[in-house]
Backbone as a chain_set.jsonl record, in Angstrom:
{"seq": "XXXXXXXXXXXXXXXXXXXXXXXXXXXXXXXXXXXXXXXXXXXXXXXXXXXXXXXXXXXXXXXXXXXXXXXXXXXXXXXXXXXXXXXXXXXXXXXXXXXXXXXXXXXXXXXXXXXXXXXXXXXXXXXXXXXXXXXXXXXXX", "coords": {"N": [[-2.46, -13.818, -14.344], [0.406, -14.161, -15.134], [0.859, -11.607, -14.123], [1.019, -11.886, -11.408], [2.649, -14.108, -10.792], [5.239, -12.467, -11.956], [5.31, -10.706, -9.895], [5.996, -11.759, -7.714], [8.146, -13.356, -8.331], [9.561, -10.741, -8.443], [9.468, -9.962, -5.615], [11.665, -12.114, -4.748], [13.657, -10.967, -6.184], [14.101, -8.8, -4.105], [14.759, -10.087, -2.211], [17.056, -11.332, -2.342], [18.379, -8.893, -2.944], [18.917, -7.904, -0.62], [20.028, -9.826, 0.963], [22.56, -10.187, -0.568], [23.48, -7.168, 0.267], [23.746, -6.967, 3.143], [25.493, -9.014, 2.952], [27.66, -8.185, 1.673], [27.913, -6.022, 3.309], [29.429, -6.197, 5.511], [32.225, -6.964, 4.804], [32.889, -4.375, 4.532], [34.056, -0.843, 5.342], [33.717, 1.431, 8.021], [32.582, 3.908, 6.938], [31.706, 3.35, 4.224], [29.996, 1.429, 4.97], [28.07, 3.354, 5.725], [27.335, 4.431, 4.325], [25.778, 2.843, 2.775], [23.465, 1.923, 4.439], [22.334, 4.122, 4.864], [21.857, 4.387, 2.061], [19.804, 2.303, 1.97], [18.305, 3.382, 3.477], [17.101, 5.53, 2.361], [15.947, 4.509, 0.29], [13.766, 2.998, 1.798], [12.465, 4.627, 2.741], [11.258, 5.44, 0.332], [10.263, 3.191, -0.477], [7.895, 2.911, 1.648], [6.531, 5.444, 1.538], [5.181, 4.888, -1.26], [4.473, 3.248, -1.272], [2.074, 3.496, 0.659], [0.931, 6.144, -1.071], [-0.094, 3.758, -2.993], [-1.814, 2.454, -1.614], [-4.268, 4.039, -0.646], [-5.415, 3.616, -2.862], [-6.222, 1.333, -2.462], [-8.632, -1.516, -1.233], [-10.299, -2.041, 1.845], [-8.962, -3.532, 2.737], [-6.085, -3.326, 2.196], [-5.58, -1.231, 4.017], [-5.724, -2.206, 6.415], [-4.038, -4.291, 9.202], [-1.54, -6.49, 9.342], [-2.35, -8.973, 10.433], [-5.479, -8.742, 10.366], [-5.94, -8.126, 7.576], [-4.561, -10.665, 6.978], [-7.103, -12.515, 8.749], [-8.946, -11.759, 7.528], [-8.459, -12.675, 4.889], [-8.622, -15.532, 5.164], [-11.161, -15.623, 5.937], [-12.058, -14.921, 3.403], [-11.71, -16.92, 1.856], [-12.162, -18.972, 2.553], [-15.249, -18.49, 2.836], [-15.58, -18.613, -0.207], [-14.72, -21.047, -0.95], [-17.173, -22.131, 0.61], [-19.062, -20.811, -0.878], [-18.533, -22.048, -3.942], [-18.762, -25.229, -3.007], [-21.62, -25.104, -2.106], [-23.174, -23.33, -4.376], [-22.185, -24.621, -6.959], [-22.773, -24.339, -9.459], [-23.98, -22.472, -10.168], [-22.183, -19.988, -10.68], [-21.175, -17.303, -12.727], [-19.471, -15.748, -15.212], [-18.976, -12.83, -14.545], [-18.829, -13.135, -11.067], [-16.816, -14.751, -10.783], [-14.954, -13.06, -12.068], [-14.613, -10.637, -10.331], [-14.47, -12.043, -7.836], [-11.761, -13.212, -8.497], [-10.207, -10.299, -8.611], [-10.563, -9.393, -6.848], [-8.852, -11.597, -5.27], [-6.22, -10.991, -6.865], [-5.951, -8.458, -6.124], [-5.12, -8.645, -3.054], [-3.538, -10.486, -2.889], [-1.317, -8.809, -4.273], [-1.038, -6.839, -2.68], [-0.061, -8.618, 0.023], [2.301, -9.023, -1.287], [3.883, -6.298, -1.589], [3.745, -5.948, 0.893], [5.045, -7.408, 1.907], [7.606, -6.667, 0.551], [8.261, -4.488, 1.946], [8.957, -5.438, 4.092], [11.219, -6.827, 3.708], [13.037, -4.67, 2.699], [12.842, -3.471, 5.792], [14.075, -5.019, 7.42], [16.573, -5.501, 5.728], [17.633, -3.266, 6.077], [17.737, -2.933, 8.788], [19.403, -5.127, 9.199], [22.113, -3.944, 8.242], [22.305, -2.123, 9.95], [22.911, -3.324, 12.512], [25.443, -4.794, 11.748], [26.876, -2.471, 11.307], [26.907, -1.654, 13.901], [28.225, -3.972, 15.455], [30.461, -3.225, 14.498], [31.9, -1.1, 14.857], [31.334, -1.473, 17.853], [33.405, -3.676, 18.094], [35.741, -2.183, 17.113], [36.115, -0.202, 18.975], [36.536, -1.909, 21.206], [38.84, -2.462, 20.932], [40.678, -1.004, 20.845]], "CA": [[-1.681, -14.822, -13.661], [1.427, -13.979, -15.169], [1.268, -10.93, -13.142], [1.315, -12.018, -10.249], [4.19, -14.663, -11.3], [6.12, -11.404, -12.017], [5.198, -9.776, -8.78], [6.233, -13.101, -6.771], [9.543, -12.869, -8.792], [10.235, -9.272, -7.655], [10.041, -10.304, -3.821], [12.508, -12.775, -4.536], [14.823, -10.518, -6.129], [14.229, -7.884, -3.345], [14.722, -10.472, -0.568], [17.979, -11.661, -2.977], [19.568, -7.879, -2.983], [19.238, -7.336, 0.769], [20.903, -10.839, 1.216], [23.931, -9.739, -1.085], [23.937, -6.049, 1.055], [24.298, -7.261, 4.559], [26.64, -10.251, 3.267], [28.987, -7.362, 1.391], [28.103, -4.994, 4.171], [30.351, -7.222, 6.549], [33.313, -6.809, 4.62], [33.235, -2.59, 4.214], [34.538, -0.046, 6.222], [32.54, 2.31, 8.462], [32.201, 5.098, 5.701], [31.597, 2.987, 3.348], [28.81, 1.105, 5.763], [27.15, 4.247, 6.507], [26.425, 5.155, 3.152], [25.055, 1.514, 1.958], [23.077, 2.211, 5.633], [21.445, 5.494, 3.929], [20.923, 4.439, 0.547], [18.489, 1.883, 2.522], [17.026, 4.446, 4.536], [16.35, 6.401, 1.393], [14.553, 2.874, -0.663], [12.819, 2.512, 2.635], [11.137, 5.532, 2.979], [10.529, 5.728, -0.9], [8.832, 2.579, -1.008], [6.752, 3.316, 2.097], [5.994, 6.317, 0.629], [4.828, 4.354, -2.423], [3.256, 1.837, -0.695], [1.233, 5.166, 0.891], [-0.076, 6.026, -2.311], [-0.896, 2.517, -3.222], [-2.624, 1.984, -0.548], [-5.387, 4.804, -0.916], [-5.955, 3.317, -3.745], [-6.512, -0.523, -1.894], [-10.035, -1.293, -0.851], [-9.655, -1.576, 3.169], [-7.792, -4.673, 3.424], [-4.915, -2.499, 2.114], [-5.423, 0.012, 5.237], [-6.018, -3.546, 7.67], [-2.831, -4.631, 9.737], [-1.592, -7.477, 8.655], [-2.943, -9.893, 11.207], [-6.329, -8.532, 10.002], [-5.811, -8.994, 6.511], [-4.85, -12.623, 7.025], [-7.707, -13.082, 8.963], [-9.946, -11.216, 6.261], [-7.931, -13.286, 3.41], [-8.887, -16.683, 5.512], [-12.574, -15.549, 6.069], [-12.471, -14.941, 1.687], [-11.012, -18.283, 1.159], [-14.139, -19.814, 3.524], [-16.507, -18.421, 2.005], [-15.499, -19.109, -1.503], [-14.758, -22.508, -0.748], [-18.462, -22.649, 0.719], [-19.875, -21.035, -2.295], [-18.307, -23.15, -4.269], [-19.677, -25.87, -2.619], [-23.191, -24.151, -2.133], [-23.671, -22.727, -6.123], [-20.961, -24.443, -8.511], [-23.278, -24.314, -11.233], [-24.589, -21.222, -10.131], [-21.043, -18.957, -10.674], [-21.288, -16.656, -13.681], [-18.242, -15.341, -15.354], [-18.484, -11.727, -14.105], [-18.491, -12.8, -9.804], [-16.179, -14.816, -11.108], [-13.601, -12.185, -12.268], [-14.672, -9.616, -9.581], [-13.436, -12.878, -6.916], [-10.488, -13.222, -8.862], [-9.874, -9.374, -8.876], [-10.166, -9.355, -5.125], [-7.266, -12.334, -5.008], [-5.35, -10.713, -7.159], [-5.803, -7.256, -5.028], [-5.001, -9.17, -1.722], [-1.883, -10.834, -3.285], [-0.359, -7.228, -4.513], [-0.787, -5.78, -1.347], [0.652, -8.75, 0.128], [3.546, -8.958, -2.136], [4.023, -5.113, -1.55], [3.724, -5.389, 2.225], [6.454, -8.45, 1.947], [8.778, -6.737, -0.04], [9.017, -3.526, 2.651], [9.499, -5.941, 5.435], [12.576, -7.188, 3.428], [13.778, -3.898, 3.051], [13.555, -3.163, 6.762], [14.95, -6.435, 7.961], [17.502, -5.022, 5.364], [17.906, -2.172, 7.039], [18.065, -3.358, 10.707], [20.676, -6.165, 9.472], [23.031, -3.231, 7.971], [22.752, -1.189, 11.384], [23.415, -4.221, 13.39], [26.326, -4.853, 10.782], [27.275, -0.832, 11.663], [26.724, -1.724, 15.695], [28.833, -4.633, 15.393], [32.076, -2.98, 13.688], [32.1, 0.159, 16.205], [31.602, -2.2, 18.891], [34.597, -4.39, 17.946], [36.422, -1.335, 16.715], [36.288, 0.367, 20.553], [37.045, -2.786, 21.937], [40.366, -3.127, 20.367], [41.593, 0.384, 21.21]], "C": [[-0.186, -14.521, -13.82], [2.255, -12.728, -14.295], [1.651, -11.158, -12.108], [2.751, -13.059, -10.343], [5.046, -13.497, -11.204], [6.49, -10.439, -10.733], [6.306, -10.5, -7.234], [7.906, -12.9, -7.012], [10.52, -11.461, -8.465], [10.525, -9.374, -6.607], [11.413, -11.24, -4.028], [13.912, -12.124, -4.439], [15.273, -9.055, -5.219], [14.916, -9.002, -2.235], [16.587, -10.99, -1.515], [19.37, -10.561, -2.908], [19.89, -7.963, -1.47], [20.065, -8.636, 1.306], [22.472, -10.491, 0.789], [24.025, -8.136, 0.006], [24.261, -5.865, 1.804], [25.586, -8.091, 4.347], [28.096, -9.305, 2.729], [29.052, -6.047, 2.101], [29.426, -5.478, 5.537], [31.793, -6.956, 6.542], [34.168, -5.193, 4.412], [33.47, -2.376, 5.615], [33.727, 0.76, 6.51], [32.089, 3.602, 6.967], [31.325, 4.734, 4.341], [29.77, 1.846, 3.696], [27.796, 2.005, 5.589], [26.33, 4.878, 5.278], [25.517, 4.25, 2.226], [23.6, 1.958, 3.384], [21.891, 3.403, 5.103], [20.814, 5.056, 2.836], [19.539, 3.698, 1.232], [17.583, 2.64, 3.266], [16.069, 5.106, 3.054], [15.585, 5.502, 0.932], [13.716, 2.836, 0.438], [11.81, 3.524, 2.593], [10.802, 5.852, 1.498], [9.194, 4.697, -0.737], [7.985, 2.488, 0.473], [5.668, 4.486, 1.902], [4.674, 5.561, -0.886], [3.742, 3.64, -2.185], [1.907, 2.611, -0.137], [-0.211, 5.462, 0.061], [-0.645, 4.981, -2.74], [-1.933, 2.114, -2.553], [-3.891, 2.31, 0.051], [-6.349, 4.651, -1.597], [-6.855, 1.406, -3.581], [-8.189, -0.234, -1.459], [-9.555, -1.761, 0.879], [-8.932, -2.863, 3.771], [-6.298, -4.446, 3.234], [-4.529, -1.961, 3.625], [-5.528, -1.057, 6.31], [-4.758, -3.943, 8.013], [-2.308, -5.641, 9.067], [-1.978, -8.442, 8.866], [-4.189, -9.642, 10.962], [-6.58, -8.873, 8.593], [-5.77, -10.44, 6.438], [-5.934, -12.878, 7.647], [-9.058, -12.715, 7.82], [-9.813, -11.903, 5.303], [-8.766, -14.588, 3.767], [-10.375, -16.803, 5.575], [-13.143, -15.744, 4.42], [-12.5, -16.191, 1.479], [-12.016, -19.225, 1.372], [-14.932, -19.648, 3.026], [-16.588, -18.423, 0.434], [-15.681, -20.535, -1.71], [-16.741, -22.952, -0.659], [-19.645, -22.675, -0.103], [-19.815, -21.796, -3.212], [-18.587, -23.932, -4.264], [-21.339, -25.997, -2.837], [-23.524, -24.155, -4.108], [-22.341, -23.262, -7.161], [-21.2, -24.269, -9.758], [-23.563, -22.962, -11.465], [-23.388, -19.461, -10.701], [-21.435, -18.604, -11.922], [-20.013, -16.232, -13.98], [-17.814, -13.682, -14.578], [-18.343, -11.661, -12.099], [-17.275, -13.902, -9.826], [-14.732, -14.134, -10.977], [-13.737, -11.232, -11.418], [-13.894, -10.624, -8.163], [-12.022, -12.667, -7.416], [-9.303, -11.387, -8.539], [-9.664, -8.91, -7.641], [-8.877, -10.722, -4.838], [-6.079, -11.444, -5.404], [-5.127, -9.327, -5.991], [-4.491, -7.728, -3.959], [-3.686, -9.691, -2.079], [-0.769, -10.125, -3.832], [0.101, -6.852, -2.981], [0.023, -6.914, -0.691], [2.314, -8.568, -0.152], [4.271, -7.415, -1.614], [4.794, -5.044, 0.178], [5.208, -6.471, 2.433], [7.848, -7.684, 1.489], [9.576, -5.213, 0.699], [8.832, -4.291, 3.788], [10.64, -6.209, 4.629], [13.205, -6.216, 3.343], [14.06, -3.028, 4.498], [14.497, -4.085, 7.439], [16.339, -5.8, 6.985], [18.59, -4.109, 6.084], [18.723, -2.163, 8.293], [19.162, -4.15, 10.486], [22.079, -4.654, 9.32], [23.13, -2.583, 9.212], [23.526, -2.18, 12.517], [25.016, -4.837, 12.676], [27.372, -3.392, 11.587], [27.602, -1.379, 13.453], [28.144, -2.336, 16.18], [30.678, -4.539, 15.407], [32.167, -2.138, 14.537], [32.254, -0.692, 17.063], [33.014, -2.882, 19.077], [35.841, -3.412, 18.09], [37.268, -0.291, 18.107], [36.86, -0.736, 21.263], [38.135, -2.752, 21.957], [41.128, -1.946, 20.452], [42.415, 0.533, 22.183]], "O": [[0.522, -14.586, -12.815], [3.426, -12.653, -13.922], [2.707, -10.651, -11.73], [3.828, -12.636, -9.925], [5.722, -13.519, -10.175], [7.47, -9.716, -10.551], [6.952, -10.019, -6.303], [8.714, -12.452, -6.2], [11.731, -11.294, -8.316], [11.65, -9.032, -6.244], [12.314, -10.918, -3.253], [14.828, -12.25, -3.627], [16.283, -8.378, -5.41], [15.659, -8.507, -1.388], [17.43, -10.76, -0.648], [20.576, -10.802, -2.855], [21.061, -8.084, -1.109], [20.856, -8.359, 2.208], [23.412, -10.506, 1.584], [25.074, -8.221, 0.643], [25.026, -4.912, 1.958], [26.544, -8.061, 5.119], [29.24, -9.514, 3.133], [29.835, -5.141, 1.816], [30.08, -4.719, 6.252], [32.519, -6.774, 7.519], [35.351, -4.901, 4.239], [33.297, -3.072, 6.615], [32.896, 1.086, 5.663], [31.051, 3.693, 6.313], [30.586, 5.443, 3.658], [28.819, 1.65, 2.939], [26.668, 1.596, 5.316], [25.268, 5.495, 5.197], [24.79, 4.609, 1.3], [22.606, 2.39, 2.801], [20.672, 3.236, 5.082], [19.621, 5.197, 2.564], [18.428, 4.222, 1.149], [16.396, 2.483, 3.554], [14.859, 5.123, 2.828], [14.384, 5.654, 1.155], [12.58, 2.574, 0.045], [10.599, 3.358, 2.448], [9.9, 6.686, 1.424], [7.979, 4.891, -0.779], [7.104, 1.653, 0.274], [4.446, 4.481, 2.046], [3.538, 5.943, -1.165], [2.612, 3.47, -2.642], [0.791, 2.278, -0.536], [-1.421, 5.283, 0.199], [-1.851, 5.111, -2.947], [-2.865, 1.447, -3.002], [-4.553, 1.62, 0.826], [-7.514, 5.035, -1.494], [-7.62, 0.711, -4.251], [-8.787, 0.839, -1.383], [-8.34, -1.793, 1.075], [-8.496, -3.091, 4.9], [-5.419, -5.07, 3.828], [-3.489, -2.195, 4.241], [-5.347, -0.519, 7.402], [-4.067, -4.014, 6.997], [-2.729, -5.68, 7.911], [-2.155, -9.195, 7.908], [-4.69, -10.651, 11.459], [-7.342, -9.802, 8.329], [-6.616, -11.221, 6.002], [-6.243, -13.958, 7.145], [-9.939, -13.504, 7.478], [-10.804, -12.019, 4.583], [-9.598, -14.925, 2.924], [-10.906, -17.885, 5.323], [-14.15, -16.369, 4.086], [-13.452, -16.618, 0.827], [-12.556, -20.028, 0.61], [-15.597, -20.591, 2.599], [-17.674, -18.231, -0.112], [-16.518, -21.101, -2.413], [-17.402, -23.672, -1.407], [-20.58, -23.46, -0.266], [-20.848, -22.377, -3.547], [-18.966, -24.265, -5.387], [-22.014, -26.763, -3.525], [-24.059, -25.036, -4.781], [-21.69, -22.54, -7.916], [-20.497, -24.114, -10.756], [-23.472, -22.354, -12.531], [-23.762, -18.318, -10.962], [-22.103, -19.471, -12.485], [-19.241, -16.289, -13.023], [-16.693, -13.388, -14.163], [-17.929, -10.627, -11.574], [-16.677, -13.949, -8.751], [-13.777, -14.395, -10.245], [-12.736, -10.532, -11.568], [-12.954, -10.144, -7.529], [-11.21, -11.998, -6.776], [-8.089, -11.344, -8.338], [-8.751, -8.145, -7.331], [-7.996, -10.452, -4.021], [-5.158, -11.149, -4.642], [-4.219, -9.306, -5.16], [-3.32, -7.35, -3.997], [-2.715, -9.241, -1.471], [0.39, -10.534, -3.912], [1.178, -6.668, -2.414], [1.178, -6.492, -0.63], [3.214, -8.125, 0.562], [5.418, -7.574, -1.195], [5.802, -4.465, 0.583], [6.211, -6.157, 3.073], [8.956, -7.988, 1.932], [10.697, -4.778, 0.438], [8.434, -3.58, 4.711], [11.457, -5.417, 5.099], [14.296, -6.393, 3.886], [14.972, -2.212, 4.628], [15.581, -3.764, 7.926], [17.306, -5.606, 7.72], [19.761, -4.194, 6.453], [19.789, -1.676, 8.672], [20.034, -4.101, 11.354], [22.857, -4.455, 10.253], [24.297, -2.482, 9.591], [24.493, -1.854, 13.206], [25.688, -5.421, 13.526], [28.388, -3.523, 12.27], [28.737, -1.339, 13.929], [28.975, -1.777, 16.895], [31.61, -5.183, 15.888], [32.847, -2.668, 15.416], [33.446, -0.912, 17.279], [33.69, -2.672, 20.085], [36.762, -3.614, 18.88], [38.415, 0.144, 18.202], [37.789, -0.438, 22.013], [38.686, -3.01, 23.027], [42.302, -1.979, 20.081], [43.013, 1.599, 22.328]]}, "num_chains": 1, "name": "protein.A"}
């Protein structure tokens, strides 16, 4: 549990940097843009890279879109609920921790898949940031 607490806490402070990067990308100068602009390119393609390898390692709701996943997560949740219902006496500790071990799964890979949409949304804000300042910059010539 605490893992995932910790994991939850990481998105925050991913979705926390890319907030501070666009808001002090605003105030830099193209050169100085272009290379905050890169470093994100480079984190992006690490952690898709990363996410890559992780993801070999996922059982196939990893490799599932994400609109598939959620509907795969919502189909788990149903039929737990119904077992639940169905067998509450009947649960044993080990389908138990093999459920649990599939939440936790499903809430990594979320977490994972959340925290490289924040670094492209990162991304895309700093270019549109970049777009922005050229644009202005030609204007005023």
């Amino acid at each position: 549990m605490t893992q995932m607490t910790d994991r939850i806490t990481q998105l925050t402070d991913w979705s926390k940097r890319a907030q501070e990067q666009v808001q002090s990308a605003i105030a830099k100068d193209q050169e100085d843009l272009a290379a905050a602009i890169e470093q994100v390119q480079r984190e992006t393609k690490q952690r898709a890279e990363q996410l890559r390898r992780e993801g070999a390692e996922q059982k196939a709701a990893a490799a599932a879109s994400l609109e598939e996943a959620r509907n795969k997560w919502q189909e788990h949740v149903a039929t737990v609920k119904r077992h639940l219902q169905e067998r509450k006496g009947e649960l044993d500790v080990k389908r138990a921790e093999l459920k649990a071990d599939d939440a936790e799964g499903y809430a990594s890979f979320a977490i994972d898949y959340a925290g490289s949409a924040i670094l492209e949304a990162e991304y895309a804000a700093l270019e549109a940031v970049r777009a922005r300042t050229e644009a202005e910059a030609l204007a005023s010539r």
